[in-house]
């Protein structure tokens, strides 16, 4: 199985290349722990989707640490990687989104894979349940680690989460992107829509972009990307989200995705103020024996 790590975003709210901000005691990044957890779960290859200009720094840091531990490849997400007949709008600097990031690896992956964000700490349980399900259900087209909303909030601002609607049998019915969710001063958790805060249960299952997908997904996602480009909208800002691509794939194929609920607590660096929380969590995990002090030491 292959791990696909989306690492091309610059993190506008964080204010820098947050994927390469050390949070471990020996300079490890969040994505180091992601790869470590995936390897323990049985993944044997990792593909990093990055910006081409960041290739050398990735190789000098992450690549030098893990290159002899797991098969490693790099793919580039670029604004001009568009279907035939399309040109990116002049003046656009924002990437096309997570759906487009996954498409960047279409020529590097030919089997089942798990796609994740580089700046989210998912915990070992997420990779274990996905790997187990994918091994035992090779005919199942898709799966997703479903996080509990209350375990994915930050005290430092809003977060973007995909609200999941799940059938009684655990299959995914729909996802709605909630781009601004936070805990309000009255204690309620809510998302912003049309300038109004709407309450949402903290027990809601949300997507953190931790998907198990088959290689056939790429052809569907490329087709859906063409539709996305043709559908208008703000050419400077609109984004092709991975959950949108997944739901389109499921609808067109008539297949379903299994939601694998996890109680794991998410940690991430959406904002600079989040970094200390992540550092402290890693330190406690090391003290508890979950991770070694030096993650990649021979």
PDB file of N, CA, C and O in Angstrom, residues 3 6 18-19 27 30 36 61 76-77 86 89 103-104 110 118 125 151 195 203 216 236 240 252 265 277:
ATOM      1  N   UNK A   3       1.267   5.439   0.734  1.00  0.00           N
ATOM      2  CA  UNK A   3       0.811   6.627   1.453  1.00  0.00           C
ATOM      3  C   UNK A   3       1.074   7.841   0.571  1.00  0.00           C
ATOM      4  O   UNK A   3       2.201   8.060   0.124  1.00  0.00           O
ATOM      5  N   UNK A   6      -0.086  15.017   0.926  1.00  0.00           N
ATOM      6  CA  UNK A   6      -0.274  16.304   0.237  1.00  0.00           C
ATOM      7  C   UNK A   6       0.469  17.398   0.994  1.00  0.00           C
ATOM      8  O   UNK A   6       0.098  17.745   2.107  1.00  0.00           O
ATOM      9  N   UNK A  18       4.492  25.361   6.812  1.00  0.00           N
ATOM     10  CA  UNK A  18       4.289  24.678   8.088  1.00  0.00           C
ATOM     11  C   UNK A  18       4.624  23.197   8.018  1.00  0.00           C
ATOM     12  O   UNK A  18       4.882  22.580   9.051  1.00  0.00           O
ATOM     13  N   UNK A  19       4.621  22.609   6.799  1.00  0.00           N
ATOM     14  CA  UNK A  19       4.977  21.209   6.687  1.00  0.00           C
ATOM     15  C   UNK A  19       6.403  20.942   7.165  1.00  0.00           C
ATOM     16  O   UNK A  19       6.742  19.840   7.568  1.00  0.00           O
ATOM     17  N   UNK A  27      14.181  17.444  15.403  1.00  0.00           N
ATOM     18  CA  UNK A  27      13.874  18.144  14.168  1.00  0.00           C
ATOM     19  C   UNK A  27      12.799  17.499  13.315  1.00  0.00           C
ATOM     20  O   UNK A  27      12.602  17.889  12.161  1.00  0.00           O
ATOM     21  N   UNK A  30       5.661  17.035  11.510  1.00  0.00           N
ATOM     22  CA  UNK A  30       4.444  16.234  11.667  1.00  0.00           C
ATOM     23  C   UNK A  30       4.432  15.090  10.661  1.00  0.00           C
ATOM     24  O   UNK A  30       4.080  13.952  10.986  1.00  0.00           O
ATOM     25  N   UNK A  36       5.927   7.394   9.806  1.00  0.00           N
ATOM     26  CA  UNK A  36       6.292   6.371  10.793  1.00  0.00           C
ATOM     27  C   UNK A  36       5.080   5.524  11.152  1.00  0.00           C
ATOM     28  O   UNK A  36       5.151   4.280  11.154  1.00  0.00           O
ATOM     29  N   UNK A  61      15.775  17.209   4.128  1.00  0.00           N
ATOM     30  CA  UNK A  61      15.218  16.974   5.464  1.00  0.00           C
ATOM     31  C   UNK A  61      14.505  15.623   5.514  1.00  0.00           C
ATOM     32  O   UNK A  61      15.072  14.625   5.949  1.00  0.00           O
ATOM     33  N   UNK A  76       4.887  16.757  -8.277  1.00  0.00           N
ATOM     34  CA  UNK A  76       4.734  18.201  -8.170  1.00  0.00           C
ATOM     35  C   UNK A  76       3.310  18.632  -8.476  1.00  0.00           C
ATOM     36  O   UNK A  76       2.734  18.237  -9.490  1.00  0.00           O
ATOM     37  N   UNK A  77       2.753  19.458  -7.581  1.00  0.00           N
ATOM     38  CA  UNK A  77       1.476  20.106  -7.855  1.00  0.00           C
ATOM     39  C   UNK A  77       1.776  21.488  -8.418  1.00  0.00           C
ATOM     40  O   UNK A  77       2.451  22.286  -7.773  1.00  0.00           O
ATOM     41  N   UNK A  86      -7.170  23.578 -21.333  1.00  0.00           N
ATOM     42  CA  UNK A  86      -7.333  24.556 -20.257  1.00  0.00           C
ATOM     43  C   UNK A  86      -6.010  25.270 -19.978  1.00  0.00           C
ATOM     44  O   UNK A  86      -4.933  24.677 -20.087  1.00  0.00           O
ATOM     45  N   UNK A  89      -5.688  30.700 -14.981  1.00  0.00           N
ATOM     46  CA  UNK A  89      -5.959  32.137 -15.101  1.00  0.00           C
ATOM     47  C   UNK A  89      -4.734  32.974 -14.741  1.00  0.00           C
ATOM     48  O   UNK A  89      -4.085  32.724 -13.719  1.00  0.00           O
ATOM     49  N   UNK A 103      -4.380  14.290  -7.740  1.00  0.00           N
ATOM     50  CA  UNK A 103      -4.188  14.020  -9.167  1.00  0.00           C
ATOM     51  C   UNK A 103      -2.726  14.136  -9.591  1.00  0.00           C
ATOM     52  O   UNK A 103      -2.290  13.497 -10.556  1.00  0.00           O
ATOM     53  N   UNK A 104      -1.961  14.932  -8.883  1.00  0.00           N
ATOM     54  CA  UNK A 104      -0.549  15.104  -9.235  1.00  0.00           C
ATOM     55  C   UNK A 104       0.222  13.796  -9.131  1.00  0.00           C
ATOM     56  O   UNK A 104       1.272  13.640  -9.771  1.00  0.00           O
ATOM     57  N   UNK A 110      -0.189   2.946  -8.728  1.00  0.00           N
ATOM     58  CA  UNK A 110      -0.970   2.021  -9.547  1.00  0.00           C
ATOM     59  C   UNK A 110      -1.710   0.977  -8.714  1.00  0.00           C
ATOM     60  O   UNK A 110      -2.140  -0.058  -9.227  1.00  0.00           O
ATOM     61  N   UNK A 118      -0.313  16.839   4.962  1.00  0.00           N
ATOM     62  CA  UNK A 118       1.009  16.781   5.585  1.00  0.00           C
ATOM     63  C   UNK A 118       1.055  17.461   6.943  1.00  0.00           C
ATOM     64  O   UNK A 118       1.919  17.160   7.773  1.00  0.00           O
ATOM     65  N   UNK A 125      -3.687   4.941  15.134  1.00  0.00           N
ATOM     66  CA  UNK A 125      -4.950   4.201  14.992  1.00  0.00           C
ATOM     67  C   UNK A 125      -5.582   4.436  13.621  1.00  0.00           C
ATOM     68  O   UNK A 125      -6.148   3.512  13.019  1.00  0.00           O
ATOM     69  N   UNK A 151     -12.738  16.241  18.746  1.00  0.00           N
ATOM     70  CA  UNK A 151     -11.328  15.866  18.816  1.00  0.00           C
ATOM     71  C   UNK A 151     -10.472  16.555  17.765  1.00  0.00           C
ATOM     72  O   UNK A 151      -9.284  16.260  17.647  1.00  0.00           O
ATOM     73  N   UNK A 195     -22.842  34.415   6.895  1.00  0.00           N
ATOM     74  CA  UNK A 195     -22.650  35.355   8.006  1.00  0.00           C
ATOM     75  C   UNK A 195     -23.438  34.978   9.258  1.00  0.00           C
ATOM     76  O   UNK A 195     -23.647  35.818  10.135  1.00  0.00           O
ATOM     77  N   UNK A 203     -20.183  15.785  18.454  1.00  0.00           N
ATOM     78  CA  UNK A 203     -20.042  14.360  18.181  1.00  0.00           C
ATOM     79  C   UNK A 203     -20.177  14.030  16.695  1.00  0.00           C
ATOM     80  O   UNK A 203     -20.137  12.855  16.304  1.00  0.00           O
ATOM     81  N   UNK A 216      -8.123   3.298  -9.525  1.00  0.00           N
ATOM     82  CA  UNK A 216      -9.115   3.722 -10.519  1.00  0.00           C
ATOM     83  C   UNK A 216      -9.729   5.082 -10.185  1.00  0.00           C
ATOM     84  O   UNK A 216     -10.368   5.704 -11.043  1.00  0.00           O
ATOM     85  N   UNK A 236      -9.856  32.915  -9.434  1.00  0.00           N
ATOM     86  CA  UNK A 236      -8.679  33.204  -8.616  1.00  0.00           C
ATOM     87  C   UNK A 236      -8.673  32.402  -7.316  1.00  0.00           C
ATOM     88  O   UNK A 236      -7.611  32.171  -6.730  1.00  0.00           O
ATOM     89  N   UNK A 240     -10.757  22.730  -5.888  1.00  0.00           N
ATOM     90  CA  UNK A 240     -11.267  21.390  -6.182  1.00  0.00           C
ATOM     91  C   UNK A 240     -10.914  20.499  -4.992  1.00  0.00           C
ATOM     92  O   UNK A 240      -9.783  20.062  -4.843  1.00  0.00           O
ATOM     93  N   UNK A 252     -20.685   8.187  -9.644  1.00  0.00           N
ATOM     94  CA  UNK A 252     -20.556   7.712 -11.018  1.00  0.00           C
ATOM     95  C   UNK A 252     -20.370   6.202 -11.097  1.00  0.00           C
ATOM     96  O   UNK A 252     -20.817   5.560 -12.054  1.00  0.00           O
ATOM     97  N   UNK A 265      -7.316  11.698  18.716  1.00  0.00           N
ATOM     98  CA  UNK A 265      -7.358  13.152  18.797  1.00  0.00           C
ATOM     99  C   UNK A 265      -6.425  13.728  17.746  1.00  0.00           C
ATOM    100  O   UNK A 265      -5.258  13.369  17.658  1.00  0.00           O
ATOM    101  N   UNK A 277       1.087  23.153  21.298  1.00  0.00           N
ATOM    102  CA  UNK A 277       0.232  22.028  21.657  1.00  0.00           C
ATOM    103  C   UNK A 277       0.722  20.747  20.999  1.00  0.00           C
ATOM    104  O   UNK A 277       0.767  19.679  21.620  1.00  0.00           O
TER     105      UNK A 277
END
